[in-house]
Coordinates of C-alpha atoms in Angstrom, one line a residue:
Chain A
M1 CA 6.0 -24.2 -38.6
Q2 CA 9.1 -24.0 -35.7
K3 CA 7.8 -22.9 -32.6
A4 CA 9.0 -19.8 -31.5
K5 CA 11.9 -20.4 -27.9
K6 CA 10.5 -20.0 -24.8
V7 CA 11.5 -16.9 -23.3
G8 CA 12.0 -16.8 -19.6
L9 CA 13.8 -18.0 -16.3
G10 CA 14.7 -21.2 -15.4
Q11 CA 14.0 -23.6 -18.4
N12 CA 14.8 -26.8 -17.5
N13 CA 17.0 -26.5 -15.1
A14 CA 16.4 -28.1 -11.6
K15 CA 18.3 -25.9 -9.5
S16 CA 15.4 -22.8 -10.9
R17 CA 12.7 -25.1 -9.9
L18 CA 13.6 -25.6 -6.6
F19 CA 14.4 -21.8 -6.0
Y20 CA 10.8 -21.2 -7.5
T21 CA 8.9 -23.7 -5.9
L22 CA 10.6 -22.8 -2.3
L23 CA 9.1 -19.4 -2.8
V24 CA 6.1 -20.1 -4.0
L25 CA 5.4 -22.2 -1.1
L26 CA 4.3 -19.8 1.7
P27 CA 2.6 -17.1 0.2
S28 CA 0.2 -20.7 -1.5
I29 CA -0.6 -22.6 1.5
Q30 CA -1.1 -18.9 3.1
F31 CA -4.0 -18.6 0.3
L32 CA -5.3 -22.1 0.3
I33 CA -5.6 -21.4 4.0
F34 CA -6.9 -17.9 4.2
Y35 CA -9.4 -17.6 0.8
V36 CA -10.2 -21.7 0.3
Y37 CA -10.1 -23.0 3.3
V38 CA -11.9 -19.9 4.8
N39 CA -14.8 -19.3 2.3
F40 CA -15.2 -23.5 2.5
N41 CA -15.5 -23.0 5.5
T42 CA -18.0 -20.3 5.5
I43 CA -20.1 -22.7 3.5
I44 CA -19.9 -26.1 5.5
L45 CA -20.9 -23.2 8.6
A46 CA -23.7 -21.6 7.4
F47 CA -25.1 -25.4 6.9
T48 CA -24.1 -26.1 10.7
K49 CA -26.6 -27.1 13.7
F50 CA -24.6 -26.0 17.0
T51 CA -25.5 -27.4 19.8
L52 CA -24.7 -26.2 23.4
G53 CA -21.3 -24.7 21.2
E54 CA -20.6 -28.0 19.3
A55 CA -21.1 -29.2 16.0
D56 CA -24.0 -30.9 16.1
G57 CA -25.1 -31.9 12.1
F58 CA -26.4 -30.4 8.8
T59 CA -29.0 -27.6 9.0
F60 CA -30.7 -24.8 6.8
N61 CA -31.8 -23.1 10.2
N62 CA -29.2 -20.2 9.4
F63 CA -30.6 -18.9 6.0
K64 CA -34.4 -19.4 7.6
H65 CA -33.6 -17.2 10.8
W66 CA -32.8 -14.8 8.7
F67 CA -36.7 -15.0 6.5
T68 CA -38.5 -15.1 10.3
S69 CA -37.6 -13.7 13.7
K70 CA -35.2 -15.4 15.6
H71 CA -32.8 -15.6 18.7
V72 CA -29.7 -17.4 18.8
E73 CA -27.2 -17.0 21.3
G74 CA -29.8 -14.1 22.2
I75 CA -28.3 -11.9 19.2
A76 CA -31.4 -11.1 16.8
Y77 CA -32.3 -12.3 13.5
N78 CA -34.3 -11.0 11.4
D79 CA -36.4 -10.3 8.1
S80 CA -37.1 -6.6 8.7
H81 CA -33.5 -6.7 9.3
L82 CA -32.1 -8.2 6.4
W83 CA -34.6 -6.1 3.9
G84 CA -34.1 -2.6 5.2
S85 CA -30.6 -3.4 5.6
V86 CA -30.2 -4.6 1.8
G87 CA -32.6 -1.3 0.5
V88 CA -30.6 1.2 2.5
A89 CA -27.5 -0.7 0.4
L90 CA -28.7 -0.5 -3.4
K91 CA -30.6 3.5 -1.6
S92 CA -27.0 4.5 -0.8
Y93 CA -24.9 2.7 -3.7
V94 CA -27.4 4.5 -6.2
I95 CA -27.2 7.7 -4.6
S96 CA -23.8 7.6 -3.9
F97 CA -23.2 6.6 -8.2
C98 CA -25.5 9.3 -9.4
T99 CA -23.9 11.9 -7.9
G100 CA -20.6 11.3 -6.9
V101 CA -19.5 9.6 -10.6
P102 CA -21.3 12.1 -12.1
L103 CA -18.8 15.4 -10.1
G104 CA -16.1 13.3 -10.4
L105 CA -16.1 13.5 -14.0
F106 CA -16.7 16.6 -14.5
F107 CA -14.0 17.8 -11.6
S108 CA -11.5 15.5 -13.5
Y109 CA -12.5 17.0 -17.1
Y110 CA -11.9 20.7 -15.5
M111 CA -8.6 19.2 -14.4
F112 CA -7.8 17.9 -18.0
K113 CA -8.7 21.3 -19.3
K114 CA -5.3 22.7 -17.4
M115 CA -7.8 25.6 -15.7
P116 CA -6.4 27.2 -13.1
G117 CA -5.9 26.1 -9.7
A118 CA -6.0 22.7 -11.8
G119 CA -4.0 21.7 -9.9
A120 CA -4.2 22.0 -6.2
F121 CA -7.6 21.0 -6.9
R122 CA -6.3 17.3 -7.4
I123 CA -4.3 17.5 -4.5
L124 CA -6.8 18.9 -2.0
L125 CA -9.9 16.2 -3.5
F126 CA -7.5 13.5 -2.8
T127 CA -6.2 14.7 0.9
P128 CA -9.6 13.3 2.6
S129 CA -8.6 9.5 1.0
I130 CA -5.0 9.9 2.5
L131 CA -7.2 10.1 5.7
S132 CA -8.7 8.3 8.1
A133 CA -12.4 8.4 8.5
T134 CA -12.5 8.3 12.0
P135 CA -11.0 11.3 12.6
L136 CA -12.6 12.9 9.5
A137 CA -16.6 12.0 10.7
I138 CA -15.9 13.8 14.4
I139 CA -14.9 16.8 12.6
F140 CA -18.0 16.8 10.6
V141 CA -19.9 14.9 13.4
Q142 CA -18.6 18.6 15.6
L143 CA -18.7 21.1 12.9
T144 CA -22.2 20.2 11.7
E145 CA -23.3 20.3 15.0
S146 CA -21.3 23.0 17.1
V147 CA -21.3 26.1 14.3
I148 CA -23.1 25.1 11.1
G149 CA -26.4 23.6 12.5
N150 CA -28.3 23.8 14.9
G151 CA -29.3 27.1 14.4
G152 CA -25.8 28.1 13.9
W153 CA -25.3 29.7 10.5
L154 CA -27.9 27.1 9.6
E155 CA -31.4 25.8 11.5
F156 CA -31.0 22.5 10.0
K157 CA -30.3 19.9 12.2
F158 CA -27.9 17.1 10.9
W159 CA -27.5 14.1 13.2
S160 CA -31.5 14.5 14.3
L161 CA -33.8 10.9 13.3
D162 CA -35.0 12.9 10.1
H163 CA -31.5 14.1 8.6
Q164 CA -29.5 11.2 9.7
Y165 CA -28.9 9.6 6.5
F166 CA -29.0 12.9 4.3
S167 CA -25.9 13.9 6.3
M168 CA -24.2 10.7 6.2
M169 CA -24.2 10.0 2.4
F170 CA -22.7 13.6 2.2
F171 CA -20.2 12.8 3.7
C172 CA -19.3 9.7 1.8
I173 CA -19.4 11.5 -1.1
F174 CA -17.8 15.3 0.2
T175 CA -14.9 12.9 0.9
S176 CA -15.0 10.7 -1.4
F177 CA -14.1 12.1 -4.4
G178 CA -9.5 11.1 -4.3
T179 CA -9.5 8.4 -6.1
S180 CA -11.8 8.5 -8.5
V181 CA -10.5 12.2 -10.1
L182 CA -7.1 10.2 -10.1
M183 CA -7.7 8.0 -12.0
Y184 CA -10.4 10.0 -14.4
T185 CA -7.6 12.8 -14.7
N186 CA -5.3 10.1 -15.2
K187 CA -7.4 8.7 -18.6
M188 CA -7.9 12.0 -19.8
D189 CA -4.7 12.5 -19.6
S190 CA -4.1 10.2 -22.7
I191 CA -6.8 11.3 -25.2
A192 CA -4.7 12.9 -28.3
P193 CA -4.6 16.4 -28.5
E194 CA -5.9 16.0 -32.2
I195 CA -8.7 15.0 -31.4
I196 CA -9.8 18.0 -29.0
E197 CA -8.3 20.2 -31.9
S198 CA -10.1 18.8 -34.8
A199 CA -13.8 18.5 -33.0
H200 CA -13.0 22.4 -32.1
L201 CA -12.4 22.9 -36.0
D202 CA -16.1 21.4 -36.5
G203 CA -17.9 23.5 -34.2
A204 CA -17.5 21.8 -30.8
N205 CA -18.4 23.2 -27.9
G206 CA -17.3 22.7 -24.6
I207 CA -20.5 20.6 -23.2
K208 CA -19.7 18.3 -26.4
E209 CA -16.2 17.9 -26.7
F210 CA -17.1 16.5 -22.8
W211 CA -20.7 14.2 -23.8
Y212 CA -19.0 12.8 -27.5
I213 CA -15.1 13.1 -26.5
V214 CA -14.2 12.7 -23.4
L215 CA -16.4 10.6 -21.9
P216 CA -16.4 7.8 -24.0
Q217 CA -12.6 7.8 -23.7
A218 CA -13.0 8.2 -19.7
F219 CA -15.4 5.4 -19.5
S220 CA -13.4 2.4 -19.2
I221 CA -13.0 3.5 -15.6
V222 CA -16.6 4.6 -14.8
Q223 CA -17.1 0.6 -16.0
V224 CA -14.5 0.3 -13.1
F225 CA -16.2 2.2 -10.6
L226 CA -19.5 0.6 -11.5
M227 CA -18.2 -2.9 -11.6
T228 CA -15.9 -2.7 -8.0
G229 CA -19.2 -0.7 -6.4
F230 CA -22.0 -3.4 -7.2
A231 CA -20.2 -5.7 -6.0
G232 CA -18.9 -4.3 -2.7
M233 CA -22.7 -2.6 -2.6
F234 CA -23.3 -5.4 0.0
T235 CA -20.4 -5.4 1.9
N236 CA -19.8 -1.4 2.0
Q237 CA -20.8 0.4 5.6
Y238 CA -20.7 3.6 3.4
N239 CA -19.4 5.2 7.3
A240 CA -22.1 4.2 9.4
F241 CA -19.9 2.7 11.8
T242 CA -17.5 5.5 12.1
L243 CA -20.7 7.7 12.5
F244 CA -22.6 6.2 14.6
S245 CA -20.6 3.4 16.9
W246 CA -22.0 0.8 18.6
T247 CA -25.4 0.7 17.1
P248 CA -26.2 2.0 14.2
P249 CA -29.9 3.0 13.4
D250 CA -31.5 1.0 11.5
D251 CA -32.0 3.9 8.4
V252 CA -28.5 4.0 7.8
T253 CA -27.2 0.1 8.6
T254 CA -26.2 -1.4 5.3
L255 CA -25.8 -5.0 4.3
G256 CA -22.5 -4.6 4.7
M257 CA -22.6 -2.9 8.2
L258 CA -25.0 -5.9 8.9
L259 CA -22.4 -8.3 8.4
W260 CA -19.8 -6.3 10.0
N261 CA -21.0 -5.3 13.1
G262 CA -23.3 -8.5 13.9
V263 CA -19.7 -10.7 13.4
R264 CA -18.2 -8.2 15.9
K265 CA -20.9 -9.5 18.3
A266 CA -20.9 -12.6 17.4
N267 CA -18.0 -13.7 17.4
E268 CA -17.6 -15.6 20.4
S269 CA -20.6 -17.7 20.2
Q270 CA -20.0 -20.8 17.0
A271 CA -24.3 -21.0 17.0
A272 CA -24.5 -17.2 16.4
L273 CA -22.0 -17.0 13.7
G274 CA -23.7 -19.0 11.4
P275 CA -26.5 -17.0 10.9
Y276 CA -23.9 -14.9 10.0
A277 CA -22.2 -17.2 7.4
A278 CA -25.8 -18.3 5.5
L279 CA -26.1 -14.8 5.3
G280 CA -23.1 -14.2 3.2
L281 CA -23.1 -16.9 1.5
L282 CA -26.2 -16.2 0.0
V283 CA -25.5 -12.7 -1.0
T284 CA -22.4 -14.4 -2.7
I285 CA -25.4 -16.4 -4.8
V286 CA -26.7 -13.3 -5.8
V287 CA -24.5 -10.7 -6.2
V288 CA -22.0 -13.0 -8.2
P289 CA -24.0 -13.5 -10.9
L290 CA -25.9 -9.8 -11.0
T291 CA -22.4 -8.8 -11.3
F292 CA -21.4 -10.8 -14.5
L293 CA -24.7 -9.7 -16.0
L294 CA -23.4 -5.8 -15.4
R295 CA -20.4 -6.5 -16.7
W296 CA -21.7 -7.9 -20.0
A297 CA -24.3 -5.1 -20.4
L298 CA -21.8 -2.5 -19.6
D299 CA -19.3 -4.5 -22.6
K300 CA -22.9 -4.8 -24.4
F301 CA -24.4 -0.6 -24.7
G302 CA -21.5 1.0 -23.6
W303 CA -19.8 3.6 -24.6
K304 CA -16.7 2.7 -26.7
E305 CA -13.6 3.9 -26.6
E306 CA -12.4 4.1 -31.0
Chain B
M1 CA 0.1 10.7 -16.6
F2 CA -1.7 14.1 -15.2
N3 CA 0.3 16.8 -17.5
L4 CA -0.3 20.3 -15.4
K5 CA 2.8 21.8 -17.6
R6 CA 0.4 21.8 -20.9
K7 CA -1.5 25.7 -21.3
H8 CA -4.9 25.8 -20.2
D9 CA -7.6 25.6 -22.1
K10 CA -10.4 28.8 -22.9
F11 CA -13.7 29.4 -19.2
S12 CA -16.2 27.8 -21.0
P13 CA -19.5 27.3 -19.0
L14 CA -19.1 23.8 -18.4
T15 CA -15.6 24.8 -16.6
V16 CA -17.0 28.2 -14.9
I17 CA -19.3 26.1 -13.3
M18 CA -16.6 23.3 -12.0
L19 CA -14.6 26.4 -10.7
L20 CA -17.2 27.7 -8.8
V21 CA -18.4 24.4 -7.7
L22 CA -14.5 23.2 -6.8
L23 CA -14.4 26.2 -5.0
I24 CA -16.9 25.7 -2.3
W25 CA -15.4 21.9 -1.7
C26 CA -12.2 23.4 -1.1
V27 CA -13.1 26.4 0.9
A28 CA -15.2 24.3 2.7
F29 CA -12.7 21.1 3.3
I30 CA -10.0 23.8 4.3
Y31 CA -11.8 25.6 6.4
M32 CA -13.3 22.3 7.7
M33 CA -9.8 20.5 9.1
L34 CA -8.7 24.4 10.1
W35 CA -11.5 24.5 12.1
A36 CA -10.5 21.4 13.8
F37 CA -6.9 22.2 14.8
M38 CA -7.8 25.6 15.7
Q39 CA -10.9 24.0 18.2
S40 CA -8.3 21.9 19.6
I41 CA -5.7 24.0 20.9
K42 CA -8.7 26.0 22.7
I43 CA -9.5 26.1 26.4
E44 CA -12.2 24.0 27.4
Y45 CA -14.1 27.2 29.1
E46 CA -13.6 29.7 26.0
F47 CA -15.1 26.5 23.5
S48 CA -18.6 26.5 25.6
Y49 CA -18.5 30.0 24.9
D50 CA -17.6 30.2 21.2
K51 CA -17.4 26.7 18.5
E52 CA -17.2 29.0 15.6
H53 CA -14.0 31.4 15.7
F54 CA -10.6 30.0 16.4
P55 CA -8.9 31.1 19.4
K56 CA -6.7 34.5 20.2
F57 CA -2.9 34.0 21.1
D58 CA -3.3 33.3 24.8
E59 CA -6.0 31.2 25.1
M60 CA -4.3 28.5 23.1
T61 CA -3.2 25.3 24.8
I62 CA -1.5 22.4 24.1
A63 CA -3.6 20.8 26.9
N64 CA -6.4 18.8 25.3
Y65 CA -3.0 16.8 23.8
K66 CA -1.5 16.1 27.0
C67 CA -5.3 15.0 28.1
V68 CA -5.1 12.7 25.1
F69 CA -1.7 11.3 25.8
M70 CA -2.8 9.9 28.8
F71 CA -6.0 9.2 28.3
A72 CA -4.2 6.3 25.8
D73 CA -5.3 3.2 28.1
I74 CA -9.0 4.4 27.6
D75 CA -10.0 0.8 29.0
N76 CA -8.1 1.3 31.9
W77 CA -10.3 4.7 32.7
M78 CA -13.6 2.6 31.4
G79 CA -13.2 0.0 34.0
E80 CA -11.5 -2.4 32.1
A81 CA -7.9 -3.5 32.9
G82 CA -5.7 -4.0 30.8
S83 CA -5.5 -1.6 27.7
P84 CA -1.3 -0.3 26.4
N85 CA -0.4 3.4 27.4
F86 CA -0.2 6.1 23.9
A87 CA 4.0 4.0 23.8
G88 CA 2.0 0.6 23.4
L89 CA -0.4 1.9 21.3
I90 CA 2.2 3.2 18.8
V91 CA 4.2 -0.1 18.8
N92 CA 0.8 -1.7 17.7
T93 CA 0.0 0.8 15.3
I94 CA 3.3 0.5 13.2
L95 CA 3.2 -3.1 13.8
Y96 CA 0.3 -3.0 12.2
A97 CA 1.1 -0.4 9.9
V98 CA 4.2 -1.2 8.6
G99 CA 4.7 -4.6 9.3
G100 CA 1.8 -5.5 7.8
A101 CA 2.3 -3.3 4.6
F102 CA 5.8 -4.7 4.3
L103 CA 4.6 -7.8 4.2
N104 CA 1.9 -7.8 2.1
A105 CA 3.8 -5.6 -0.4
A106 CA 6.8 -8.0 -0.2
V107 CA 4.9 -11.4 -0.6
T108 CA 3.0 -10.0 -3.9
C109 CA 5.8 -8.3 -5.7
L110 CA 7.9 -11.4 -4.6
M111 CA 4.3 -13.7 -6.2
A112 CA 4.6 -10.9 -9.4
Y113 CA 8.1 -11.5 -9.8
L114 CA 8.0 -15.7 -10.1
T115 CA 4.7 -15.3 -12.1
A116 CA 6.3 -12.7 -14.7
K117 CA 9.2 -14.2 -15.1
Y118 CA 9.4 -18.0 -15.2
S119 CA 6.7 -19.4 -17.4
Y120 CA 5.7 -22.6 -15.9
F121 CA 2.4 -23.3 -15.7
Y122 CA 1.8 -23.0 -12.0
S123 CA 2.5 -19.3 -12.8
K124 CA -0.4 -19.2 -14.8
I125 CA -2.6 -21.2 -12.2
I126 CA -1.7 -17.8 -9.9
Y127 CA -2.5 -16.0 -12.6
G128 CA -5.3 -16.7 -13.1
I129 CA -6.5 -17.1 -9.6
V130 CA -5.3 -13.4 -8.8
I131 CA -8.0 -12.2 -11.9
V132 CA -10.6 -14.7 -10.2
V133 CA -10.4 -12.9 -6.6
M134 CA -10.7 -9.9 -8.0
V135 CA -13.4 -10.8 -10.2
V136 CA -16.1 -12.9 -7.9
P137 CA -16.5 -10.6 -5.5
V138 CA -16.7 -12.9 -1.5
V139 CA -19.2 -11.3 0.6
G140 CA -19.3 -12.3 5.0
A141 CA -16.1 -14.8 5.8
Q142 CA -15.2 -12.9 8.7
A143 CA -17.5 -15.2 11.2
S144 CA -15.2 -18.2 8.6
E145 CA -11.7 -16.5 10.0
I146 CA -11.8 -15.3 12.9
Q147 CA -12.9 -19.1 13.7
L148 CA -9.9 -20.4 12.2
L149 CA -7.4 -17.8 13.8
R150 CA -9.1 -19.6 17.2
W151 CA -8.0 -22.7 15.5
L152 CA -4.6 -21.0 15.2
H153 CA -4.1 -19.8 18.4
L154 CA -3.8 -16.6 16.6
Y155 CA -7.0 -14.5 17.1
D156 CA -6.6 -12.4 19.6
T157 CA -2.8 -11.8 19.1
R158 CA 0.0 -8.9 17.3
F159 CA 0.5 -11.5 14.9
A160 CA -3.1 -12.3 13.0
F161 CA -3.2 -9.7 11.0
M162 CA 0.0 -9.6 10.0
V163 CA -1.2 -13.3 8.8
L164 CA -3.7 -12.4 7.0
K165 CA -2.3 -9.4 5.3
A166 CA 0.7 -12.1 3.9
S167 CA -1.8 -11.8 0.8
F168 CA -0.7 -12.5 -3.0
V169 CA -4.1 -11.6 -4.0
G170 CA -5.3 -7.9 -5.2
M171 CA -4.9 -5.1 -7.6
Y172 CA -1.3 -4.2 -6.6
F173 CA 0.1 -8.5 -7.4
L174 CA -1.8 -6.8 -11.3
V175 CA 1.0 -3.7 -11.0
F176 CA 4.2 -5.7 -9.9
Y177 CA 3.4 -8.0 -12.5
A178 CA 3.4 -5.4 -15.6
A179 CA 6.8 -4.2 -14.2
F180 CA 8.3 -6.7 -13.7
K181 CA 7.1 -7.8 -17.2
S182 CA 8.5 -4.5 -18.4
I183 CA 12.1 -5.3 -17.5
P184 CA 13.7 -6.6 -20.4
M185 CA 14.6 -10.4 -20.4
T186 CA 18.5 -9.4 -22.0
Y187 CA 19.0 -8.5 -18.4
S188 CA 18.8 -12.0 -16.8
E189 CA 20.2 -13.9 -20.3
A190 CA 23.0 -11.2 -19.5
A191 CA 23.3 -12.4 -15.5
M192 CA 22.7 -16.6 -16.4
M193 CA 25.5 -16.4 -18.4
D194 CA 28.1 -14.8 -16.5
G195 CA 26.5 -18.0 -13.8
A196 CA 24.2 -15.2 -11.9
S197 CA 21.9 -17.4 -9.8
D198 CA 18.2 -17.4 -9.8
W199 CA 18.2 -15.9 -6.1
C200 CA 21.2 -13.4 -7.5
I201 CA 19.4 -12.4 -10.8
M202 CA 16.5 -11.7 -8.6
V203 CA 17.8 -10.0 -5.4
K204 CA 20.7 -7.7 -7.8
I205 CA 19.0 -7.3 -11.0
C206 CA 15.0 -7.0 -11.4
L207 CA 14.2 -6.0 -7.3
P208 CA 16.7 -2.7 -7.3
L209 CA 14.6 -2.1 -10.5
V210 CA 11.1 -2.0 -9.1
L211 CA 12.4 -0.3 -6.0
N212 CA 10.0 2.2 -6.9
V213 CA 7.2 1.0 -7.8
F214 CA 7.7 -1.2 -4.4
M215 CA 8.2 1.8 -2.2
T216 CA 4.9 3.4 -4.0
V217 CA 2.9 0.5 -3.2
F218 CA 4.4 0.0 0.3
M219 CA 3.4 3.6 1.2
I220 CA -0.4 2.9 -0.2
T221 CA -1.0 0.2 2.2
F222 CA 1.2 2.3 4.8
I223 CA -2.0 4.5 4.5
Q224 CA -5.0 2.9 4.7
Y225 CA -3.2 0.2 7.0
W226 CA -3.1 3.3 9.6
N227 CA -6.0 4.3 9.4
D228 CA -8.1 1.2 9.4
Y229 CA -9.4 0.4 13.4
Q230 CA -11.9 -2.0 12.2
L231 CA -9.6 -5.4 11.6
A232 CA -8.0 -4.3 14.2
L233 CA -11.3 -4.4 16.6
L234 CA -12.5 -7.5 14.9
Y235 CA -9.5 -9.8 15.3
M236 CA -7.1 -8.0 17.6
P237 CA -9.6 -6.1 20.1
H238 CA -6.6 -6.0 23.6
Y239 CA -4.2 -5.1 20.5
P240 CA -5.2 -1.3 20.0
T241 CA -4.0 0.6 17.9
L242 CA -3.6 4.7 17.3
A243 CA -7.1 4.5 14.9
Y244 CA -8.6 2.4 17.3
F245 CA -7.8 4.0 20.3
I246 CA -9.4 7.0 18.5
F247 CA -12.4 4.9 17.3
K248 CA -12.7 4.4 21.2
F249 CA -11.9 7.9 22.1
K250 CA -15.1 8.9 20.3
G251 CA -17.4 7.2 22.1
A252 CA -15.5 7.6 26.0
S253 CA -18.2 7.4 28.4
T254 CA -15.0 8.1 31.6
G255 CA -15.0 11.2 34.1
A256 CA -12.8 13.5 34.2
L257 CA -9.2 13.8 34.3
E258 CA -7.0 16.1 36.7
I259 CA -3.6 17.5 35.2
P260 CA -1.5 18.9 37.5
G261 CA -1.5 22.6 37.2
Y262 CA -4.2 23.1 34.9
S263 CA -7.4 22.6 36.4
E264 CA -6.7 25.0 38.6
I265 CA -7.1 27.6 35.7
H266 CA -9.1 25.7 33.6
G267 CA -11.1 23.2 35.5
T268 CA -10.6 19.2 34.7
L269 CA -10.2 17.7 31.0
D270 CA -12.3 15.3 30.1
P271 CA -11.7 13.0 26.8
R272 CA -15.9 14.0 26.3
K273 CA -14.9 17.4 25.8
I274 CA -14.9 18.4 21.9
P275 CA -11.3 20.1 21.9
V276 CA -10.0 17.1 23.3
Q277 CA -11.5 14.3 20.9
L278 CA -10.8 17.0 17.8
A279 CA -7.2 16.8 19.8
A280 CA -7.0 12.9 19.1
T281 CA -7.9 13.2 15.4
F282 CA -4.4 15.1 14.8
T283 CA -2.0 12.7 15.8
L284 CA -3.8 10.4 14.0
I285 CA -3.4 12.8 10.8
F286 CA -0.4 14.5 11.4
P287 CA 2.0 12.0 10.8
I288 CA 0.0 11.1 7.1
L289 CA -0.7 14.4 6.4
L290 CA 3.6 15.0 6.8
I291 CA 4.0 11.9 4.5
F292 CA 1.7 12.8 2.2
I293 CA 3.7 17.0 2.1
A294 CA 6.5 14.3 1.4
F295 CA 5.6 12.0 -1.2
H296 CA 2.1 13.1 -2.8
K297 CA 3.8 13.7 -6.5
R298 CA 4.8 9.9 -5.6
L299 CA 1.4 9.0 -4.2
M300 CA -0.1 10.5 -6.6
G301 CA 2.1 9.4 -9.7
N302 CA 0.0 7.0 -12.1
L303 CA -1.2 4.0 -10.6
S304 CA -1.9 1.3 -13.2
I305 CA -2.5 -1.7 -14.5
G306 CA 0.7 -0.8 -16.8
G307 CA 2.9 0.0 -14.1
I308 CA 3.2 2.9 -11.5
K309 CA 5.7 6.1 -12.7
G310 CA 6.3 8.4 -9.2

C-alpha cells in the first residue's frame, strides 16, 4: 500500500532544518535548565548533607527532620507541622470541591438556560478572578471586621481564632467562581438543543434535565477541575499567606503554604533548603500515583458524555 | 461559545433558587467593592466615626491616594533603605507583567508553531513533554530554583522572573498548537512555491493569522502577572512590583505621614489606617478593571484547547 505523503514544512530541506534548530534551541535550553535541571537538583538537594553551609555528602536526615522535631539553621521542622498542614490541605480541598463545584455547576446551568440577567451574572462572577487576591483580601477583611462582624450587622467574629479558618474558606469560595463558570457554560452551550427538547417531550423537569443531560455533558470539565484541584491540593495556599501574611496560624497553614513560606524563610541558607527539597520530593512521590489513580477512577466510574 | 442571543427558558424551582443565590452573591460583591471605594475617598476622621455609610460630598478626599503614592518607598519608612518610589514600582511592574507576559506568550507561540507545522521527530518530543509536564504534578522545586538563580547571579534581579517565564510548557501551548494546526497547509505551500523562506512564511503568513489568539493569551498572562506578588517576593525581593507593594503596605508598621496642608485639617495620615489601605488596593485594581471593561469579550471568549474564539 502506498504511504501517504508527509504534510509539513521543511521536508528534506537543509535550510528549513537550520531555521527550525535555531528557533527551538533557546526555549529547549531554558526547559532543560529551569525544568529538568531544577527538578533533578531538587532530588540531589533532598539527599545532600550540609556542613557549615557546604555540601558534605549524602544523608536521609532532610526527610527525617519532618518526622521528628529538628532545628536546622534556626528553622524548625517537625512532624506536627507536617501532618497538621496535610490535614488542612485535605480538608480545604474537600470543602472547596464540595461547595465550589456544585454551586459553579448550578450557576452555569442558570446561565445555560439563558435566564434573566445571565450575561451580567457571568461577567460579575468572573470579575474576582481577574483581580489580585491581596486587594480583595484587604477589602474582605476590613468589611467583615468594620461593618459586618464584631457586633456590626452580626455578632460573629470573622477573624477570631475559632472562626478564621471558616472565614478564609468562605473568602476562597466566594471569589472562586470565575474560571469554572466560564468553562462550564462554554461546555454546556455545546449541548444540542434537540436533546433538551426531546427530554422535555418525555416530561423531564428542570432537576431531571440538569442531572441526566447537563451534568453528564459537563462532566469532562468537572473532571478537569477535580484532577487539577487534586494535583494542586498540596501546593495550593487557599489565600492563607494573602490573608495572614508572614505568620499564618497552624489551623490555616496548608502544605503548600508550609513549603512556600519555608522556602522564603530558608532561602539564605543552603542547609535549610534541603528539608524543603526533601518535602517537595516526598509530596511529589505521593501525589503523582494518586493523581493517576484518580484519573483512572474518573474514567472508569464517572459520567460518560454519550 | 456562550451565546446569549437564544431566547431564555421558563423558570423552574431550580432556576428560581439559583437566581436568588446569584442575586445575593452579586449584591454582596458589588456592595463590597463599592464600600471599599467609598471608604478609600473618606477622611480618616469621618471613617473612625462611621465605618458603614458612604461619605457625603464634603467628606470626600483624594489624600488617601496621595498617601499611598508617598509611601511607595515603604521599606525606607520602615527603616530598610533601598526600596523604589512609585515610579520605580511602576517600572518594575511593567517589566514584570508586560515583559514576562510577552516573553511567555511569544516563546509558547513560537514553539507551538514549530511543533504544529514541522513534522520532525523533535516536534513530537516537544508535544509529549508538554503533555507529561501538565499531567505530572511536581511539588516544591522553589528551593532548587533559588539555588540555581543564585548560581547564575540572577537571584534578586529584574531578569530572574523573565528567564523563569520564558518557558513554552503549559496549557497555552496546546491552545496555540490547535490554532496553528487549524491553518490550512495550502497557505504555506503556495508561499513556498512563490519562493518564500521559512521565516517569511512564519512571520508574514502564520503569525498574523493567530494574532487574535496571541493577544488573548498575552492579556490573560499579563493580568495574572500584574496581580502576582509571591514570585516577586521570592525571586526579586528588592525589585518590588505594585502587587508586592500592596501586600507590604497591608502589613506596614510604620508611623504617621505628614502631608503639607492636609494635617492641619484632618490630622496625619498613616498607612495603617483603613481608608489609606483601601486606597492602596484600588491603585492595583483600577488598571485591571479598565482593561477588563474594554476587553471582557476577548478575555471571556471561548478558551479551549480547540483555540480561542474572541
